[in-house]
Short mmCIF file of C-alpha atoms in Angstrom, two decimals:
data_model
loop_
_atom_site.label_atom_id
_atom_site.label_comp_id
_atom_site.label_asym_id
_atom_site.label_seq_id
_atom_site.Cartn_x
_atom_site.Cartn_y
_atom_site.Cartn_z
CA UNK A 1 4.66 -0.24 4.62
CA UNK A 2 4.35 1.56 7.16
CA UNK A 3 3.22 -0.06 10.24
CA UNK A 4 3.26 3.72 12.68
CA UNK A 5 1.81 2.57 16.15
CA UNK A 6 -2.28 3.46 15.61
CA UNK A 7 -4.15 6.41 16.80
CA UNK A 8 -6.51 6.61 19.22
CA UNK A 9 -9.34 4.51 17.31
CA UNK A 10 -12.92 5.95 18.14
CA UNK A 11 -14.31 4.48 20.53
CA UNK A 12 -17.42 2.73 19.55
CA UNK A 13 -17.87 -0.69 17.69
CA UNK A 14 -16.68 0.10 14.32
CA UNK A 15 -13.36 0.58 16.42
CA UNK A 16 -13.26 -2.26 18.20
CA UNK A 17 -14.52 -3.94 15.03
CA UNK A 18 -11.67 -2.93 12.72
CA UNK A 19 -9.15 -3.86 15.84
CA UNK A 20 -10.11 -7.17 16.02
CA UNK A 21 -10.04 -7.18 12.36
CA UNK A 22 -6.78 -5.95 12.20
CA UNK A 23 -5.40 -8.44 15.09
CA UNK A 24 -6.83 -11.31 12.84
CA UNK A 25 -5.54 -9.97 8.99
CA UNK A 26 -2.22 -9.90 10.49
CA UNK A 27 -2.44 -13.74 12.47
CA UNK A 28 -3.01 -14.85 9.04
CA UNK A 29 -0.14 -12.52 7.42
CA UNK A 30 2.40 -14.28 9.87
CA UNK A 31 1.08 -17.54 8.92
CA UNK A 32 2.18 -17.32 5.44
CA UNK A 33 4.92 -19.30 3.94
CA UNK A 34 7.85 -17.24 3.09
CA UNK A 35 8.05 -18.83 0.08
CA UNK A 36 4.42 -18.19 -1.16
CA UNK A 37 5.20 -14.50 0.43
CA UNK A 38 7.77 -14.73 -2.78
CA UNK A 39 5.97 -16.37 -5.36
CA UNK A 40 2.93 -14.17 -4.82
CA UNK A 41 4.99 -11.31 -4.97
CA UNK A 42 6.17 -11.85 -8.27
CA UNK A 43 2.93 -12.66 -9.50
CA UNK A 44 0.96 -9.05 -8.37
CA UNK A 45 4.44 -7.72 -9.75
CA UNK A 46 2.82 -9.75 -13.51
CA UNK A 47 -0.52 -8.36 -13.36
CA UNK A 48 0.62 -4.66 -12.29
CA UNK A 49 2.78 -4.05 -14.84
CA UNK A 50 0.59 -5.35 -17.64
CA UNK A 51 -2.65 -3.08 -16.25
CA UNK A 52 -3.35 -0.13 -18.64
CA UNK A 53 -3.45 2.27 -16.41
CA UNK A 54 0.64 1.36 -15.00
CA UNK A 55 2.05 1.24 -18.55
CA UNK A 56 1.12 4.30 -19.16
CA UNK A 57 1.74 5.83 -15.89
CA UNK A 58 5.07 8.20 -16.00
CA UNK A 59 5.03 8.67 -11.87
CA UNK A 60 3.92 5.56 -10.28
CA UNK A 61 3.51 6.55 -6.38
CA UNK A 62 4.71 2.63 -4.19
CA UNK A 63 6.13 1.89 -1.04
CA UNK A 64 8.33 -0.44 0.44
CA UNK A 65 7.01 -3.51 1.66
CA UNK A 66 8.19 -5.87 5.23
CA UNK A 67 7.26 -8.69 6.88
CA UNK A 68 4.87 -10.98 5.21
CA UNK A 69 2.76 -7.96 3.27
CA UNK A 70 2.68 -8.86 -0.21
CA UNK A 71 6.20 -7.48 -1.57
CA UNK A 72 6.88 -5.07 -3.44
CA UNK A 73 11.02 -5.25 -4.03
CA UNK A 74 10.74 -7.05 -7.79
CA UNK A 75 7.61 -4.60 -8.28
CA UNK A 76 9.82 -1.05 -7.85
CA UNK A 77 12.87 -2.63 -9.98
CA UNK A 78 10.63 -3.25 -12.52
CA UNK A 79 8.57 -0.22 -12.72
CA UNK A 80 11.86 1.11 -12.97
CA UNK A 81 13.70 -0.29 -15.63
CA UNK A 82 10.39 -0.03 -17.33
CA UNK A 83 11.48 3.73 -16.78
CA UNK A 84 8.96 4.67 -15.00
CA UNK A 85 9.24 7.06 -11.48
CA UNK A 86 8.97 5.58 -9.08
CA UNK A 87 8.18 7.43 -5.60
CA UNK A 88 8.30 6.49 -1.77
CA UNK A 89 6.67 7.28 1.18
CA UNK A 90 8.79 8.86 3.92
CA UNK A 91 6.93 8.39 7.40
CA UNK A 92 6.63 11.67 9.44
CA UNK A 93 6.51 12.61 13.21
CA UNK A 94 2.53 13.21 12.90
CA UNK A 95 1.81 9.65 10.93
CA UNK A 96 1.50 12.36 7.63
CA UNK A 97 3.43 11.09 4.91
CA UNK A 98 6.13 12.80 2.81
CA UNK A 99 7.62 11.40 -0.61
CA UNK A 100 10.83 11.41 -2.45
CA UNK A 101 12.27 9.62 -6.17
CA UNK A 102 12.93 5.63 -5.81
CA UNK A 103 16.33 5.51 -7.59
CA UNK A 104 17.16 1.33 -6.82
CA UNK A 105 17.35 -0.74 -3.82
CA UNK A 106 20.89 0.93 -3.06
CA UNK A 107 19.46 4.13 -2.15
CA UNK A 108 16.68 2.98 0.23
CA UNK A 109 17.91 3.76 3.92
CA UNK A 110 16.65 1.82 7.52
CA UNK A 111 14.13 4.19 9.54
CA UNK A 112 12.63 3.84 12.37
CA UNK A 113 10.09 1.44 12.67
CA UNK A 114 11.77 -1.11 10.64
CA UNK A 115 11.15 0.39 7.37
CA UNK A 116 13.30 1.37 4.54
CA UNK A 117 12.60 4.97 3.44
CA UNK A 118 14.56 6.26 0.22
CA UNK A 119 17.86 9.05 0.64
CA UNK A 120 16.49 10.98 -1.87
CA UNK A 121 15.47 14.51 -1.57
CA UNK A 122 12.27 15.09 0.10
CA UNK A 123 9.66 15.94 -2.16
CA UNK A 124 6.59 17.18 0.37
CA UNK A 125 3.08 15.90 1.45
CA UNK A 126 1.38 16.62 -2.13
CA UNK A 127 3.87 15.09 -4.22
CA UNK A 128 1.37 11.79 -4.02
CA UNK A 129 -1.56 14.52 -6.21
CA UNK A 130 1.65 13.66 -9.22
CA UNK A 131 1.11 10.64 -9.21
CA UNK A 132 -0.70 8.60 -12.04
CA UNK A 133 -0.83 5.41 -10.30
CA UNK A 134 -1.02 4.87 -6.32
CA UNK A 135 -0.07 1.96 -4.71
CA UNK A 136 -0.91 1.74 -1.19
CA UNK A 137 -0.22 -1.27 1.32
CA UNK A 138 -3.32 -2.24 2.92
CA UNK A 139 -4.78 -5.95 4.84
CA UNK A 140 -7.85 -6.55 2.82
CA UNK A 141 -10.38 -4.47 0.60
CA UNK A 142 -14.65 -4.71 0.66
CA UNK A 143 -16.39 -5.72 -2.17
CA UNK A 144 -16.74 -1.96 -2.44
CA UNK A 145 -13.41 -0.96 -2.37
CA UNK A 146 -12.75 0.41 1.30
CA UNK A 147 -9.87 -0.65 2.25
CA UNK A 148 -8.70 -1.89 6.28
CA UNK A 149 -5.31 0.21 7.35
CA UNK A 150 -2.88 -0.09 10.11
CA UNK A 151 -4.65 2.54 12.33
CA UNK A 152 -2.27 4.97 11.36
CA UNK A 153 -4.44 7.20 8.92
CA UNK A 154 -1.68 7.67 7.03
CA UNK A 155 -2.63 7.03 3.68
CA UNK A 156 -6.05 7.91 4.55
CA UNK A 157 -4.52 11.00 4.95
CA UNK A 158 -1.95 10.79 1.34
CA UNK A 159 -5.30 9.31 -0.91
CA UNK A 160 -7.06 12.60 -0.05
CA UNK A 161 -4.64 14.12 -1.56
CA UNK A 162 -5.26 12.04 -4.43
CA UNK A 163 -7.10 13.74 -8.12
CA UNK A 164 -10.36 12.06 -8.86
CA UNK A 165 -9.90 9.47 -11.16
CA UNK A 166 -6.61 8.26 -10.42
CA UNK A 167 -5.80 4.49 -10.40
CA UNK A 168 -5.32 3.30 -6.69
CA UNK A 169 -4.66 -0.19 -5.73
CA UNK A 170 -4.56 -2.41 -2.60
CA UNK A 171 -1.97 -4.93 -3.03
CA UNK A 172 -3.28 -7.77 -0.90
CA UNK A 173 -3.70 -12.03 -0.77
CA UNK A 174 -6.70 -13.35 -2.02
CA UNK A 175 -8.22 -13.90 0.51
CA UNK A 176 -8.13 -9.99 2.00
CA UNK A 177 -10.67 -8.99 -0.66
CA UNK A 178 -14.18 -8.97 -0.49
CA UNK A 179 -14.41 -8.41 3.81
CA UNK A 180 -16.39 -6.50 4.82
CA UNK A 181 -14.79 -3.98 6.24
CA UNK A 182 -15.72 -1.36 9.14
CA UNK A 183 -15.03 2.13 7.76
CA UNK A 184 -15.18 5.42 9.56
CA UNK A 185 -16.16 9.26 7.94
CA UNK A 186 -12.38 9.76 7.25
CA UNK A 187 -11.12 6.55 5.41
CA UNK A 188 -10.67 6.88 1.49
CA UNK A 189 -11.62 3.73 -0.41
CA UNK A 190 -9.22 2.81 -3.34
CA UNK A 191 -10.38 2.20 -7.07
CA UNK A 192 -8.68 -1.48 -7.44
CA UNK A 193 -6.91 -4.46 -5.28
CA UNK A 194 -4.34 -6.89 -6.88
CA UNK A 195 -3.34 -10.20 -5.56
CA UNK A 196 -1.96 -13.17 -7.20
CA UNK A 197 -4.89 -13.79 -9.04
CA UNK A 198 -5.07 -10.35 -11.34
CA UNK A 199 -7.15 -6.94 -10.58
CA UNK A 200 -9.99 -6.07 -8.96
CA UNK A 201 -11.72 -2.72 -9.88
CA UNK A 202 -14.37 -0.89 -8.32
#
């Protein structure tokens, strides 16, 4: 997941609340045992692969997880094995996202900020709008689908390009759902969240 240096948060209570919540959630993630992270990643992949929205999708936008984020390595390979066209983000200088097709683990190369990115041809920032399913990273989600990201705004920009009605789903741990997420006008909600326990639809 892209972990860009945060863009300046607006001065005020909302910005301060977001920073404090991010710090709390990231601290909890760093404490997760790696064995648990791997087990949870497999459970998340299991839930997504049987979801009707994913089963009927031709193109899925996803991302390459890093560290103790809910893992996507097995998910990416299972999606391609199921015949899905998978597109992955490429972080641009202004923190916007370009996209490129995933052709397996060997098609990824190290990029800045500890990320792995696809080496295939760039498709353009609007390519995310062609996806039938958009799977995004996050740190928490509210009971109404308001997602808390890392603060760079990359995925809010991407989600703003996605047609209304598209299945947009954030990958989280169970204790990161139902959180009171501070929101601002530019924040884009998701239609679902998946955890090791299942899929929540908003």
